[in-house]
Amino acid sequence: MTTTAVTATAATTATSATTAATGRAPTPGPVPVLWLALLATPVAAAANAPVLILPDMAASLGVPTETAARLVAAFAWAMAVSVPLMAGLLRRRGLTPVLRLSGALLLGGTLLVAASPWLPAALLGRAAQAAGGAGLVAAAMSLAGSARRMGVISAGFGMLGAAGPLLGAQLSHAVSWRLSLSVSLLSLLALPAVGRHAAVTAPPTAPRSRFDARGAALLTVLATALVLLPHAPAAALGSASASVVAVAVAALAVVAVAVAVALLALHVRRRPDGFVPAALVRSPLFLGSSLLALALSTSYFTLLFAVPRLLADRAGWDVTAAGAGQLVALLTGSALSWLLAAASARLGRTAVRAVLVTLGALAALLAVFASWGPLLLVATLGGVFGATGANAVLSMQAASSVPAPQRPTAIGLFSLCYQLGGAFGPAIATALVLGGA
């Protein structure tokens, strides 16, 4: 018998003895973080891929460009709504059902987008893609386990999100815009590796109580109203005379948000262990982490849409120079954010939050007052650094505020707050900078 065989036999014997003595199998090691990054980050490229190719998409579908932009809105809405829903499923049923459902939604939605000649079916496909991607994001974040590993995922989000428009344009020109909207399929390459881990992990530890359908529905209504809320006011502010319809829609959205908040608050009091646990909404650490992430995410997405126009108006840069400069700033800021995540344990909670708030405020001030092109790019770098750093570090802080069975829910609700910044930011940029275009 060879030395290798003897070693393997000894290891097997030791494992069997450990299992017999303890009554349970040994705990598996963590999923390699690069598999988690591959599982989660392609959705960021898919979300931004349509930015430069909306006219091509509109022409192919036979609709105006403004109508084709609904494909972007549908993806953003489904992503924001689905993250907490998938996190709730993860909490109740474990990792394997979430991976299977998410993979099926992603594949089915992509096939629908690739084959459908009609906008309504394409919208349904984009929503299914986003829901599947949301489940994979929730799974990856729940498996990260540390701010350092979460930093890799978050930095990958920022980098692929930054490269998404250029990647989408290149794929569209080389093959088809439909291929550009299919890049999230790359996530499926990570499913076997992550699925093997799911097969040996313990079942979920959350109590098998009746599913809180009312809580899930109320949260979905609230998230939908919040996503829609900024768009009508932005349209009204961006026109010479405010549209009566826009104002009416804005008023209805405000009423819907207020009613949904009130009903959800009452429901949480009646069912404190439901879909939105009372322990979360009563936790200062969770609320502080989520609201700071929302603020930094909103600032980042505002800068993402506003800075190219500011570069043209204040510094005289053309579209090519502005796009290239912003891409470099976004990639650099996303990569640097991992350093903050890696050092967060040594820095401590207070120092990390001070860094995030300082950089976020500095980025906003530069965007307001700077007229030199490189300083405006520094604003973009600071914005993406703050947002991706917050996503990495504050998500772990938010999850640590509750017991282990509720951590997938905490991550899902935290991610919802972060995703809402993607709805608020473009609307703010439109109202303040782009509305006069």
XYZ file of C-alpha atoms in Angstrom:
437
model
C 0.000 0.000 0.000
C 1.359 3.427 -0.927
C 1.946 6.268 1.514
C -0.910 8.228 -0.054
C -3.306 5.321 0.412
C -2.255 4.853 4.043
C -2.800 8.559 4.706
C -6.210 8.504 3.065
C -7.224 5.406 5.041
C -6.097 7.006 8.293
C -7.990 10.180 7.515
C -11.128 8.208 6.718
C -10.815 6.242 9.939
C -10.338 9.447 11.958
C -13.346 11.031 10.307
C -15.498 7.981 11.043
C -14.345 7.976 14.657
C -15.155 11.664 14.998
C -18.597 11.129 13.526
C -19.283 8.136 15.795
C -18.098 9.953 18.906
C -19.992 13.187 18.311
C -23.041 11.836 16.523
C -22.704 14.323 13.666
C -20.609 14.824 10.572
C -17.662 17.232 10.679
C -18.488 20.834 9.804
C -17.555 21.645 6.200
C -15.149 24.441 5.459
C -16.317 27.713 3.974
C -17.057 27.973 0.273
C -14.057 29.538 -1.502
C -14.815 33.216 -1.820
C -14.114 33.331 -5.559
C -16.969 30.885 -6.107
C -19.217 33.165 -4.072
C -18.110 36.162 -6.110
C -18.845 34.304 -9.341
C -22.242 33.289 -7.959
C -23.279 36.836 -7.040
C -21.538 39.451 -9.152
C -22.573 38.779 -12.783
C -26.004 40.190 -11.943
C -24.359 43.611 -11.519
C -23.104 43.523 -15.112
C -26.509 42.328 -16.317
C -28.248 45.178 -14.511
C -26.117 47.855 -16.214
C -25.679 46.191 -19.613
C -28.626 48.047 -21.271
C -27.325 51.542 -20.418
C -25.633 52.216 -23.794
C -27.758 49.999 -26.021
C -31.319 51.099 -25.226
C -31.844 52.541 -28.753
C -30.823 49.204 -30.315
C -33.140 47.328 -27.991
C -36.009 49.704 -28.729
C -35.537 49.377 -32.490
C -35.485 45.581 -32.286
C -38.662 45.476 -30.184
C -40.396 48.156 -32.247
C -40.967 50.566 -29.345
C -39.662 54.036 -28.398
C -36.453 54.238 -26.368
C -38.363 55.564 -23.361
C -40.559 52.470 -23.450
C -37.587 50.130 -23.772
C -36.172 51.736 -20.612
C -38.853 49.797 -18.727
C -36.575 46.792 -19.077
C -34.119 48.573 -16.777
C -36.839 49.603 -14.309
C -38.326 46.094 -14.229
C -34.945 44.587 -13.418
C -34.276 47.109 -10.630
C -37.735 46.611 -9.114
C -37.570 42.807 -9.196
C -34.062 42.833 -7.730
C -35.048 45.096 -4.835
C -38.217 43.145 -4.031
C -36.760 39.653 -4.463
C -33.682 39.942 -2.230
C -35.636 39.934 1.062
C -38.089 37.338 -0.289
C -35.263 34.990 -1.240
C -33.565 35.651 2.088
C -36.798 34.632 3.822
C -36.849 31.400 1.836
C -33.209 30.832 2.758
C -34.031 31.286 6.428
C -36.917 28.798 6.345
C -35.806 26.155 3.838
C -32.041 26.356 3.636
C -29.531 26.850 0.867
C -30.379 24.082 -1.590
C -33.971 25.195 -2.454
C -32.796 28.782 -2.907
C -30.018 27.749 -5.283
C -32.361 25.551 -7.320
C -35.132 28.136 -7.572
C -32.729 30.973 -8.340
C -30.931 29.004 -11.026
C -34.252 28.038 -12.648
C -35.510 31.646 -12.606
C -32.254 32.962 -14.029
C -32.133 30.395 -16.816
C -35.829 30.651 -17.677
C -35.801 34.441 -17.652
C -32.736 34.573 -19.863
C -34.276 32.190 -22.395
C -37.415 34.333 -22.455
C -35.396 37.513 -23.050
C -33.344 35.798 -25.739
C -36.323 34.447 -27.662
C -39.174 36.916 -27.198
C -39.909 39.488 -29.930
C -42.414 41.315 -27.678
C -41.689 43.800 -24.932
C -44.147 42.372 -22.335
C -42.530 38.942 -22.495
C -39.067 40.516 -22.372
C -40.128 42.470 -19.272
C -41.250 39.242 -17.626
C -37.948 37.633 -18.556
C -35.914 40.516 -17.104
C -37.918 40.350 -13.871
C -37.272 36.597 -13.646
C -33.559 37.178 -14.290
C -33.456 39.725 -11.478
C -35.344 37.453 -9.067
C -32.946 34.611 -9.798
C -29.948 36.891 -9.414
C -31.362 38.199 -6.125
C -31.537 34.668 -4.756
C -27.937 33.981 -5.724
C -26.852 37.259 -4.137
C -28.689 36.385 -0.910
C -27.069 32.950 -0.871
C -23.567 34.309 -1.489
C -23.910 37.002 1.180
C -25.197 34.503 3.719
C -22.158 32.284 3.074
C -19.572 35.080 3.186
C -19.160 34.926 6.945
C -16.734 37.839 7.350
C -16.279 41.407 6.213
C -13.061 40.462 4.384
C -14.836 37.827 2.281
C -17.863 40.060 1.858
C -15.466 42.739 0.626
C -14.439 40.519 -2.285
C -18.084 40.066 -3.285
C -18.896 43.756 -2.879
C -15.805 44.873 -4.812
C -16.772 42.463 -7.581
C -20.233 44.005 -7.645
C -18.769 47.463 -8.119
C -16.273 46.425 -10.772
C -18.689 44.376 -12.872
C -21.366 47.023 -12.462
C -18.904 49.619 -13.743
C -17.910 47.466 -16.704
C -21.511 46.456 -17.472
C -22.382 49.271 -19.919
C -19.190 48.837 -21.957
C -19.477 45.048 -21.895
C -23.100 45.263 -22.980
C -22.249 47.599 -25.845
C -19.437 45.375 -27.095
C -21.540 42.206 -26.997
C -24.424 44.012 -28.676
C -22.270 45.279 -31.535
C -20.489 41.952 -31.977
C -23.504 39.620 -31.683
C -26.826 40.926 -30.331
C -28.270 43.029 -27.532
C -29.976 39.873 -26.316
C -26.572 38.356 -25.561
C -25.728 41.497 -23.575
C -28.693 40.807 -21.301
C -27.585 37.208 -20.804
C -24.271 37.787 -19.014
C -25.794 36.879 -15.638
C -25.815 33.243 -16.831
C -22.152 33.171 -15.790
C -23.437 32.774 -12.233
C -24.606 29.255 -13.090
C -20.957 28.169 -13.385
C -20.638 28.521 -9.611
C -23.766 26.527 -8.749
C -22.114 23.056 -8.670
C -19.365 24.168 -6.277
C -21.725 26.051 -3.973
C -24.322 23.291 -4.287
C -21.830 20.690 -3.040
C -21.423 22.818 0.063
C -25.193 23.086 0.449
C -25.511 19.305 0.336
C -23.385 18.863 3.474
C -24.536 21.852 5.514
C -26.997 21.494 8.337
C -30.681 22.200 7.654
C -31.946 25.653 8.560
C -32.219 26.310 12.278
C -35.181 28.680 12.027
C -38.360 27.292 13.623
C -40.769 25.652 11.203
C -43.614 28.081 11.813
C -46.365 28.977 9.381
C -45.109 31.167 6.546
C -45.898 34.834 7.148
C -47.528 35.553 3.794
C -49.083 38.804 4.999
C -45.753 40.156 6.194
C -44.080 39.221 2.914
C -46.885 40.868 0.929
C -46.749 44.071 2.974
C -42.977 44.296 2.591
C -43.324 43.773 -1.164
C -45.914 46.550 -1.400
C -43.705 48.871 0.655
C -40.622 48.142 -1.457
C -42.586 48.649 -4.678
C -43.978 51.985 -3.492
C -40.506 53.132 -2.423
C -39.022 52.186 -5.807
C -41.750 54.129 -7.634
C -41.794 57.085 -5.234
C -38.922 59.214 -6.648
C -39.774 58.988 -10.342
C -42.917 61.120 -10.590
C -41.481 64.013 -8.540
C -38.329 63.916 -10.651
C -40.390 64.159 -13.822
C -42.394 67.046 -12.414
C -39.326 68.964 -11.272
C -37.593 68.386 -14.562
C -40.318 70.071 -16.619
C -41.115 73.757 -17.016
C -44.592 73.253 -15.587
C -45.228 70.436 -13.183
C -47.448 67.756 -14.666
C -50.751 67.253 -12.862
C -50.507 63.533 -13.555
C -46.948 63.361 -12.167
C -47.972 65.192 -9.010
C -50.992 62.910 -8.579
C -48.850 59.795 -9.027
C -46.309 61.172 -6.545
C -49.079 61.830 -4.007
C -50.427 58.312 -4.456
C -46.940 56.876 -4.002
C -46.464 58.831 -0.772
C -49.834 57.616 0.515
C -48.974 54.039 -0.473
C -45.651 54.232 1.388
C -47.303 55.665 4.498
C -50.097 53.074 4.504
C -47.677 50.197 3.882
C -45.391 51.374 6.706
C -48.320 51.651 9.122
C -49.763 48.254 8.206
C -46.361 46.574 8.346
C -45.632 48.112 11.761
C -48.951 46.823 13.102
C -48.276 43.400 11.630
C -44.803 43.204 13.191
C -46.352 43.935 16.588
C -48.884 41.145 16.098
C -46.335 38.688 14.750
C -42.866 39.599 16.070
C -41.271 36.408 14.686
C -42.743 36.795 11.183
C -41.261 37.704 7.833
C -39.928 40.992 9.252
C -38.714 40.054 12.747
C -39.361 42.586 15.486
C -35.816 42.018 16.756
C -34.515 43.628 13.565
C -36.654 46.752 13.537
C -35.865 47.287 17.219
C -32.100 46.869 16.801
C -30.169 50.178 16.720
C -27.211 48.401 15.112
C -29.328 46.998 12.280
C -31.223 50.236 11.686
C -28.081 52.373 11.807
C -26.197 50.068 9.428
C -29.084 49.857 6.955
C -29.854 53.582 6.899
C -26.186 54.505 6.451
C -25.933 52.014 3.584
C -29.058 53.539 2.025
C -27.561 57.040 2.239
C -24.216 56.010 0.759
C -25.869 53.945 -1.978
C -28.159 56.849 -2.912
C -25.169 59.198 -3.060
C -23.233 56.772 -5.252
C -26.019 56.233 -7.763
C -26.672 59.969 -7.897
C -23.008 60.579 -8.740
C -22.978 57.709 -11.229
C -25.614 59.419 -13.354
C -24.729 63.064 -12.633
C -20.924 63.179 -12.961
C -20.752 62.507 -16.750
C -23.041 65.491 -17.323
C -21.028 67.599 -14.859
C -17.808 66.680 -16.664
C -19.317 67.960 -19.904
C -20.839 71.137 -18.450
C -18.064 72.227 -16.089
C -14.885 70.740 -17.556
C -15.768 70.522 -21.257
C -15.075 66.791 -21.533
C -16.639 64.888 -24.405
C -18.667 61.712 -23.945
C -15.760 59.355 -24.671
C -13.378 61.017 -22.217
C -16.057 61.241 -19.519
C -17.022 57.594 -19.934
C -13.425 56.359 -19.871
C -12.551 58.502 -16.856
C -15.575 57.396 -14.911
C -14.907 53.744 -15.699
C -11.366 54.018 -14.315
C -12.645 55.801 -11.200
C -15.344 53.190 -10.602
C -12.982 50.251 -11.037
C -10.368 51.832 -8.771
C -12.843 52.752 -6.037
C -14.425 49.297 -6.096
C -11.044 47.587 -5.805
C -9.898 49.889 -2.984
C -13.060 49.240 -0.999
C -11.809 45.712 -0.338
C -8.936 47.201 1.682
C -11.431 48.813 4.039
C -13.330 45.535 4.358
C -10.122 43.623 5.046
C -9.048 46.110 7.734
C -12.477 46.593 9.306
C -11.906 44.099 12.125
C -8.763 45.963 13.236
C -10.241 49.426 12.800
C -13.401 48.816 14.792
C -17.007 49.747 14.124
C -16.732 53.449 14.990
C -13.635 54.072 12.873
C -15.078 52.267 9.862
C -18.286 54.297 10.005
C -16.270 57.497 10.368
C -14.309 56.634 7.211
C -17.481 55.854 5.273
C -19.303 59.006 6.369
C -16.252 61.215 5.722
C -15.650 59.860 2.230
C -19.348 59.978 1.373
C -19.617 63.609 2.471
C -16.387 64.556 0.643
C -17.635 62.931 -2.568
C -20.909 64.879 -2.372
C -19.103 68.178 -1.698
C -16.750 67.663 -4.641
C -19.692 66.966 -6.923
C -21.396 70.186 -5.801
C -18.414 72.555 -5.960
C -15.641 71.067 -8.147
C -15.218 72.267 -11.713
C -11.941 70.496 -12.534
C -12.503 67.164 -14.279
C -10.123 65.015 -12.177
C -11.763 66.231 -8.960
C -15.165 65.198 -10.282
C -13.716 61.754 -10.975
C -12.416 61.677 -7.394
C -16.007 62.297 -6.337
C -17.078 59.233 -8.302
C -14.245 57.192 -6.791
C -15.256 58.274 -3.287
C -18.895 57.509 -3.954
C -18.311 53.966 -5.165
C -15.742 53.358 -2.415
C -18.250 54.385 0.240
C -21.134 52.379 -1.230
C -19.238 49.146 -1.868
C -17.382 49.437 1.433
C -20.686 49.919 3.230
C -22.190 46.917 1.482
C -19.282 44.754 2.618
C -18.803 45.931 6.190
C -22.206 47.191 7.294
C -23.988 44.084 5.996
C -21.931 41.979 8.400
C -22.657 44.405 11.241
C -26.369 44.301 10.449
C -26.341 40.490 10.409
C -24.513 40.356 13.746
C -27.327 42.292 15.437
C -29.656 39.266 15.549
C -29.394 35.540 16.395
C -27.985 33.209 13.754
C -31.362 31.870 12.473
C -32.454 35.407 11.568
C -29.235 36.488 9.852
C -30.356 35.629 6.287
C -33.404 37.851 6.867
C -31.180 40.636 8.236
C -28.950 40.454 5.161
C -31.970 40.452 2.862
C -33.537 43.528 4.453
C -30.173 45.284 4.554
C -29.737 44.554 0.844
C -33.200 45.977 0.170
C -32.099 49.277 1.745
C -28.952 49.256 -0.385
C -30.917 48.482 -3.549
C -33.315 51.352 -2.861
C -30.381 53.692 -3.397
C -30.408 52.528 -7.002
C -33.980 53.828 -7.307
C -33.463 57.096 -5.455
C -30.099 58.101 -6.927
C -31.016 58.348 -10.633
C -34.191 60.279 -9.762
C -32.200 62.780 -7.690
C -29.662 63.162 -10.489
C -32.479 63.782 -12.957
C -34.080 66.413 -10.750
C -30.852 68.264 -9.900
C -28.611 67.817 -12.953
C -30.168 65.967 -15.870
C -33.630 67.499 -15.848
C -32.534 70.547 -17.778
C -31.065 68.513 -20.615
